[in-house]
């Protein structure tokens, strides 16, 4: 039995089996990378859609009341200094 494992045919069969395992691992790794890339693309698309909805909501709020975004700011009630030095 031990001598059969050393024959060239057995060595070739072992090498073929090893190559097949390596190919399976490469295919599995390639598939996993492909899945990760697809998942990353889908997550990016979801992120973009969520950001777009946030921008739309902010624009809608601004259209309803343009000063609403600045109400909580510390300078909201102070007069504008843009025209301070204009002659009357």
mmCIF file of N, CA and C in Angstrom:
data_model
loop_
_atom_site.group_PDB
_atom_site.id
_atom_site.type_symbol
_atom_site.label_atom_id
_atom_site.label_comp_id
_atom_site.label_asym_id
_atom_site.label_seq_id
_atom_site.Cartn_x
_atom_site.Cartn_y
_atom_site.Cartn_z
ATOM 1 N N UNK A 1 0.832 -1.195 0.000
ATOM 2 C CA UNK A 1 0.000 0.000 0.000
ATOM 3 C C UNK A 1 0.878 1.262 0.000
ATOM 4 N N UNK A 2 1.944 1.241 0.806
ATOM 5 C CA UNK A 2 2.830 2.398 0.886
ATOM 6 C C UNK A 2 3.543 2.631 -0.440
ATOM 7 N N UNK A 3 3.862 1.561 -1.133
ATOM 8 C CA UNK A 3 4.529 1.709 -2.423
ATOM 9 C C UNK A 3 3.603 2.318 -3.469
ATOM 10 N N UNK A 4 2.313 2.055 -3.348
ATOM 11 C CA UNK A 4 1.355 2.611 -4.314
ATOM 12 C C UNK A 4 1.277 4.132 -4.195
ATOM 13 N N UNK A 5 1.485 4.652 -2.989
ATOM 14 C CA UNK A 5 1.415 6.100 -2.788
ATOM 15 C C UNK A 5 2.602 6.827 -3.416
ATOM 16 N N UNK A 6 3.677 6.088 -3.689
ATOM 17 C CA UNK A 6 4.861 6.712 -4.268
ATOM 18 C C UNK A 6 4.910 6.607 -5.786
ATOM 19 N N UNK A 7 3.978 5.925 -6.391
ATOM 20 C CA UNK A 7 3.990 5.782 -7.847
ATOM 21 C C UNK A 7 3.684 7.122 -8.503
ATOM 22 N N UNK A 8 4.178 7.339 -9.707
ATOM 23 C CA UNK A 8 3.938 8.614 -10.402
ATOM 24 C C UNK A 8 2.454 8.907 -10.597
ATOM 25 N N UNK A 9 1.661 7.853 -10.840
ATOM 26 C CA UNK A 9 0.223 8.084 -11.035
ATOM 27 C C UNK A 9 -0.419 8.616 -9.756
ATOM 28 N N UNK A 10 -0.031 8.040 -8.617
ATOM 29 C CA UNK A 10 -0.594 8.488 -7.341
ATOM 30 C C UNK A 10 -0.162 9.921 -7.047
ATOM 31 N N UNK A 11 1.103 10.224 -7.353
ATOM 32 C CA UNK A 11 1.593 11.586 -7.134
ATOM 33 C C UNK A 11 0.836 12.571 -8.018
ATOM 34 N N UNK A 12 0.585 12.170 -9.252
ATOM 35 C CA UNK A 12 -0.165 13.029 -10.169
ATOM 36 C C UNK A 12 -1.588 13.232 -9.667
ATOM 37 N N UNK A 13 -2.200 12.148 -9.172
ATOM 38 C CA UNK A 13 -3.564 12.264 -8.638
ATOM 39 C C UNK A 13 -3.592 13.187 -7.427
ATOM 40 N N UNK A 14 -2.562 13.040 -6.566
ATOM 41 C CA UNK A 14 -2.503 13.927 -5.396
ATOM 42 C C UNK A 14 -2.364 15.386 -5.838
ATOM 43 N N UNK A 15 -1.497 15.593 -6.843
ATOM 44 C CA UNK A 15 -1.283 16.951 -7.322
ATOM 45 C C UNK A 15 -2.573 17.508 -7.922
ATOM 46 N N UNK A 16 -3.294 16.677 -8.667
ATOM 47 C CA UNK A 16 -4.561 17.125 -9.253
ATOM 48 C C UNK A 16 -5.568 17.470 -8.165
ATOM 49 N N UNK A 17 -5.623 16.628 -7.126
ATOM 50 C CA UNK A 17 -6.544 16.903 -6.024
ATOM 51 C C UNK A 17 -6.153 18.203 -5.325
ATOM 52 N N UNK A 18 -4.844 18.401 -5.121
ATOM 53 C CA UNK A 18 -4.376 19.630 -4.486
ATOM 54 C C UNK A 18 -4.710 20.845 -5.350
ATOM 55 N N UNK A 19 -4.466 20.738 -6.654
ATOM 56 C CA UNK A 19 -4.791 21.839 -7.569
ATOM 57 C C UNK A 19 -6.277 22.147 -7.550
ATOM 58 N N UNK A 20 -7.091 21.094 -7.483
ATOM 59 C CA UNK A 20 -8.543 21.293 -7.447
ATOM 60 C C UNK A 20 -8.941 22.031 -6.169
ATOM 61 N N UNK A 21 -8.304 21.648 -5.036
ATOM 62 C CA UNK A 21 -8.598 22.341 -3.774
ATOM 63 C C UNK A 21 -8.193 23.811 -3.874
ATOM 64 N N UNK A 22 -7.021 24.067 -4.455
ATOM 65 C CA UNK A 22 -6.551 25.440 -4.610
ATOM 66 C C UNK A 22 -7.516 26.238 -5.489
ATOM 67 N N UNK A 23 -7.968 25.626 -6.569
ATOM 68 C CA UNK A 23 -8.922 26.305 -7.454
ATOM 69 C C UNK A 23 -10.221 26.596 -6.726
ATOM 70 N N UNK A 24 -10.676 25.636 -5.905
ATOM 71 C CA UNK A 24 -11.902 25.858 -5.138
ATOM 72 C C UNK A 24 -11.722 27.017 -4.164
ATOM 73 N N UNK A 25 -10.555 27.071 -3.515
ATOM 74 C CA UNK A 25 -10.295 28.174 -2.586
ATOM 75 C C UNK A 25 -10.252 29.509 -3.321
ATOM 76 N N UNK A 26 -9.608 29.524 -4.480
ATOM 77 C CA UNK A 26 -9.545 30.761 -5.264
ATOM 78 C C UNK A 26 -10.939 31.200 -5.687
ATOM 79 N N UNK A 27 -11.745 30.230 -6.127
ATOM 80 C CA UNK A 27 -13.108 30.555 -6.552
ATOM 81 C C UNK A 27 -13.916 31.082 -5.372
ATOM 82 N N UNK A 28 -13.766 30.438 -4.214
ATOM 83 C CA UNK A 28 -14.489 30.885 -3.022
ATOM 84 C C UNK A 28 -14.054 32.296 -2.633
ATOM 85 N N UNK A 29 -12.756 32.542 -2.661
ATOM 86 C CA UNK A 29 -12.253 33.873 -2.311
ATOM 87 C C UNK A 29 -12.753 34.916 -3.307
ATOM 88 N N UNK A 30 -12.746 34.566 -4.583
ATOM 89 C CA UNK A 30 -13.215 35.495 -5.610
ATOM 90 C C UNK A 30 -14.700 35.792 -5.407
ATOM 91 N N UNK A 31 -15.478 34.754 -5.108
ATOM 92 C CA UNK A 31 -16.912 34.944 -4.870
ATOM 93 C C UNK A 31 -17.138 35.822 -3.641
ATOM 94 N N UNK A 32 -16.363 35.578 -2.590
ATOM 95 C CA UNK A 32 -16.508 36.384 -1.374
ATOM 96 C C UNK A 32 -16.165 37.847 -1.651
ATOM 97 N N UNK A 33 -15.104 38.097 -2.403
ATOM 98 C CA UNK A 33 -14.742 39.478 -2.738
ATOM 99 C C UNK A 33 -15.829 40.129 -3.585
ATOM 100 N N UNK A 34 -16.362 39.372 -4.509
ATOM 101 C CA UNK A 34 -17.441 39.892 -5.351
ATOM 102 C C UNK A 34 -18.635 40.267 -4.485
ATOM 103 N N UNK A 35 -18.987 39.394 -3.542
ATOM 104 C CA UNK A 35 -20.114 39.680 -2.650
ATOM 105 C C UNK A 35 -19.852 40.924 -1.812
ATOM 106 N N UNK A 36 -18.620 41.078 -1.332
ATOM 107 C CA UNK A 36 -18.292 42.264 -0.540
ATOM 108 C C UNK A 36 -18.384 43.542 -1.368
ATOM 109 N N UNK A 37 -17.933 43.480 -2.597
ATOM 110 C CA UNK A 37 -18.010 44.662 -3.470
ATOM 111 C C UNK A 37 -19.464 45.024 -3.740
ATOM 112 N N UNK A 38 -20.285 44.026 -4.025
ATOM 113 C CA UNK A 38 -21.708 44.283 -4.276
ATOM 114 C C UNK A 38 -22.362 44.861 -3.026
ATOM 115 N N UNK A 39 -22.038 44.322 -1.860
ATOM 116 C CA UNK A 39 -22.596 44.832 -0.612
ATOM 117 C C UNK A 39 -22.166 46.280 -0.374
ATOM 118 N N UNK A 40 -20.905 46.586 -0.642
ATOM 119 C CA UNK A 40 -20.420 47.954 -0.464
ATOM 120 C C UNK A 40 -21.141 48.919 -1.402
ATOM 121 N N UNK A 41 -21.367 48.497 -2.633
ATOM 122 C CA UNK A 41 -22.081 49.350 -3.592
ATOM 123 C C UNK A 41 -23.511 49.585 -3.130
ATOM 124 N N UNK A 42 -24.176 48.537 -2.663
ATOM 125 C CA UNK A 42 -25.554 48.689 -2.181
ATOM 126 C C UNK A 42 -25.617 49.601 -0.959
ATOM 127 N N UNK A 43 -24.666 49.454 -0.043
ATOM 128 C CA UNK A 43 -24.639 50.332 1.128
ATOM 129 C C UNK A 43 -24.412 51.786 0.723
ATOM 130 N N UNK A 44 -23.551 52.013 -0.256
ATOM 131 C CA UNK A 44 -23.298 53.376 -0.725
ATOM 132 C C UNK A 44 -24.553 53.971 -1.364
ATOM 133 N N UNK A 45 -25.270 53.157 -2.130
ATOM 134 C CA UNK A 45 -26.511 53.632 -2.751
ATOM 135 C C UNK A 45 -27.523 53.994 -1.671
ATOM 136 N N UNK A 46 -27.657 53.145 -0.648
ATOM 137 C CA UNK A 46 -28.576 53.452 0.457
ATOM 138 C C UNK A 46 -28.163 54.743 1.158
ATOM 139 N N UNK A 47 -26.868 54.915 1.386
ATOM 140 C CA UNK A 47 -26.370 56.126 2.024
ATOM 141 C C UNK A 47 -26.729 57.361 1.199
ATOM 142 N N UNK A 48 -26.537 57.275 -0.116
ATOM 143 C CA UNK A 48 -26.854 58.411 -0.991
ATOM 144 C C UNK A 48 -28.343 58.729 -0.965
ATOM 145 N N UNK A 49 -29.177 57.700 -0.966
ATOM 146 C CA UNK A 49 -30.627 57.919 -0.929
ATOM 147 C C UNK A 49 -31.020 58.586 0.383
ATOM 148 N N UNK A 50 -30.447 58.129 1.493
ATOM 149 C CA UNK A 50 -30.768 58.728 2.792
ATOM 150 C C UNK A 50 -30.320 60.186 2.826
ATOM 151 N N UNK A 51 -29.115 60.475 2.325
ATOM 152 C CA UNK A 51 -28.630 61.854 2.294
ATOM 153 C C UNK A 51 -29.538 62.730 1.432
ATOM 154 N N UNK A 52 -29.979 62.199 0.299
ATOM 155 C CA UNK A 52 -30.864 62.958 -0.589
ATOM 156 C C UNK A 52 -32.181 63.282 0.114
ATOM 157 N N UNK A 53 -32.701 62.313 0.869
ATOM 158 C CA UNK A 53 -33.942 62.570 1.606
ATOM 159 C C UNK A 53 -33.731 63.641 2.660
ATOM 160 N N UNK A 54 -32.565 63.621 3.332
ATOM 161 C CA UNK A 54 -32.272 64.645 4.332
ATOM 162 C C UNK A 54 -32.220 66.023 3.684
ATOM 163 N N UNK A 55 -31.576 66.113 2.528
ATOM 164 C CA UNK A 55 -31.467 67.390 1.826
ATOM 165 C C UNK A 55 -32.851 67.863 1.393
ATOM 166 N N UNK A 56 -33.671 66.936 0.884
ATOM 167 C CA UNK A 56 -35.027 67.305 0.469
ATOM 168 C C UNK A 56 -35.839 67.820 1.650
ATOM 169 N N UNK A 57 -35.722 67.145 2.806
ATOM 170 C CA UNK A 57 -36.471 67.583 3.985
ATOM 171 C C UNK A 57 -36.003 68.959 4.437
ATOM 172 N N UNK A 58 -34.703 69.190 4.411
ATOM 173 C CA UNK A 58 -34.168 70.491 4.820
ATOM 174 C C UNK A 58 -34.629 71.584 3.860
ATOM 175 N N UNK A 59 -34.642 71.286 2.566
ATOM 176 C CA UNK A 59 -35.099 72.272 1.582
ATOM 177 C C UNK A 59 -36.580 72.568 1.772
ATOM 178 N N UNK A 60 -37.357 71.544 2.052
ATOM 179 C CA UNK A 60 -38.792 71.738 2.285
ATOM 180 C C UNK A 60 -39.014 72.603 3.522
ATOM 181 N N UNK A 61 -38.260 72.330 4.582
ATOM 182 C CA UNK A 61 -38.371 73.125 5.802
ATOM 183 C C UNK A 61 -37.969 74.572 5.526
ATOM 184 N N UNK A 62 -36.937 74.759 4.735
ATOM 185 C CA UNK A 62 -36.466 76.108 4.441
ATOM 186 C C UNK A 62 -37.487 76.869 3.600
ATOM 187 N N UNK A 63 -38.143 76.161 2.669
ATOM 188 C CA UNK A 63 -39.180 76.815 1.859
ATOM 189 C C UNK A 63 -40.354 77.243 2.731
ATOM 190 N N UNK A 64 -40.695 76.433 3.719
ATOM 191 C CA UNK A 64 -41.827 76.755 4.590
ATOM 192 C C UNK A 64 -41.505 77.959 5.474
ATOM 193 N N UNK A 65 -40.300 78.013 6.023
ATOM 194 C CA UNK A 65 -39.913 79.112 6.903
ATOM 195 C C UNK A 65 -38.408 79.333 6.763
ATOM 196 N N UNK A 66 -38.005 80.279 5.917
ATOM 197 C CA UNK A 66 -36.577 80.447 5.624
ATOM 198 C C UNK A 66 -35.711 80.767 6.837
ATOM 199 N N UNK A 67 -36.274 81.424 7.857
ATOM 200 C CA UNK A 67 -35.456 81.800 9.014
ATOM 201 C C UNK A 67 -35.403 80.702 10.078
ATOM 202 N N UNK A 68 -36.163 79.626 9.893
ATOM 203 C CA UNK A 68 -36.259 78.593 10.924
ATOM 204 C C UNK A 68 -34.909 77.957 11.235
ATOM 205 N N UNK A 69 -34.061 77.826 10.243
ATOM 206 C CA UNK A 69 -32.778 77.175 10.479
ATOM 207 C C UNK A 69 -31.863 78.002 11.373
ATOM 208 N N UNK A 70 -32.108 79.304 11.469
ATOM 209 C CA UNK A 70 -31.216 80.175 12.224
ATOM 210 C C UNK A 70 -31.776 80.559 13.586
ATOM 211 N N UNK A 71 -32.975 80.119 13.933
ATOM 212 C CA UNK A 71 -33.617 80.558 15.178
ATOM 213 C C UNK A 71 -32.804 80.212 16.410
ATOM 214 N N UNK A 72 -32.183 79.052 16.427
ATOM 215 C CA UNK A 72 -31.431 78.659 17.612
ATOM 216 C C UNK A 72 -30.044 79.265 17.680
ATOM 217 N N UNK A 73 -29.625 79.947 16.644
ATOM 218 C CA UNK A 73 -28.283 80.513 16.621
ATOM 219 C C UNK A 73 -28.182 81.695 17.569
ATOM 220 N N UNK A 74 -27.001 81.907 18.157
ATOM 221 C CA UNK A 74 -26.861 82.943 19.184
ATOM 222 C C UNK A 74 -27.036 84.354 18.644
ATOM 223 N N UNK A 75 -26.844 84.562 17.348
ATOM 224 C CA UNK A 75 -26.964 85.909 16.787
ATOM 225 C C UNK A 75 -28.317 86.151 16.125
ATOM 226 N N UNK A 76 -29.279 85.290 16.371
ATOM 227 C CA UNK A 76 -30.551 85.405 15.660
ATOM 228 C C UNK A 76 -31.243 86.734 15.947
ATOM 229 N N UNK A 77 -31.243 87.193 17.182
ATOM 230 C CA UNK A 77 -31.989 88.403 17.536
ATOM 231 C C UNK A 77 -31.149 89.669 17.423
ATOM 232 N N UNK A 78 -29.877 89.534 17.137
ATOM 233 C CA UNK A 78 -29.035 90.721 17.015
ATOM 234 C C UNK A 78 -29.244 91.365 15.653
ATOM 235 N N UNK A 79 -29.126 92.669 15.570
ATOM 236 C CA UNK A 79 -29.302 93.331 14.277
ATOM 237 C C UNK A 79 -28.145 92.989 13.342
ATOM 238 N N UNK A 80 -28.419 93.034 12.084
ATOM 239 C CA UNK A 80 -27.383 92.763 11.092
ATOM 240 C C UNK A 80 -26.402 93.923 11.066
ATOM 241 N N UNK A 81 -25.134 93.609 10.956
ATOM 242 C CA UNK A 81 -24.118 94.659 10.934
ATOM 243 C C UNK A 81 -23.665 94.979 9.516
ATOM 244 N N UNK A 82 -24.346 94.431 8.552
ATOM 245 C CA UNK A 82 -23.931 94.651 7.171
ATOM 246 C C UNK A 82 -24.071 96.113 6.759
ATOM 247 N N UNK A 83 -25.072 96.799 7.275
ATOM 248 C CA UNK A 83 -25.364 98.167 6.835
ATOM 249 C C UNK A 83 -25.076 99.176 7.944
ATOM 250 N N UNK A 84 -24.196 98.856 8.841
ATOM 251 C CA UNK A 84 -23.958 99.689 10.009
ATOM 252 C C UNK A 84 -23.400 101.066 9.636
ATOM 253 N N UNK A 85 -22.508 101.108 8.686
ATOM 254 C CA UNK A 85 -21.831 102.376 8.384
ATOM 255 C C UNK A 85 -22.396 103.082 7.160
ATOM 256 N N UNK A 86 -23.557 102.667 6.719
ATOM 257 C CA UNK A 86 -24.140 103.346 5.553
ATOM 258 C C UNK A 86 -24.674 104.716 5.953
ATOM 259 N N UNK A 87 -24.445 105.723 5.116
ATOM 260 C CA UNK A 87 -25.042 107.039 5.428
ATOM 261 C C UNK A 87 -26.554 106.991 5.249
ATOM 262 N N UNK A 88 -27.248 107.784 6.034
ATOM 263 C CA UNK A 88 -28.715 107.788 5.944
ATOM 264 C C UNK A 88 -29.198 108.870 5.029
#
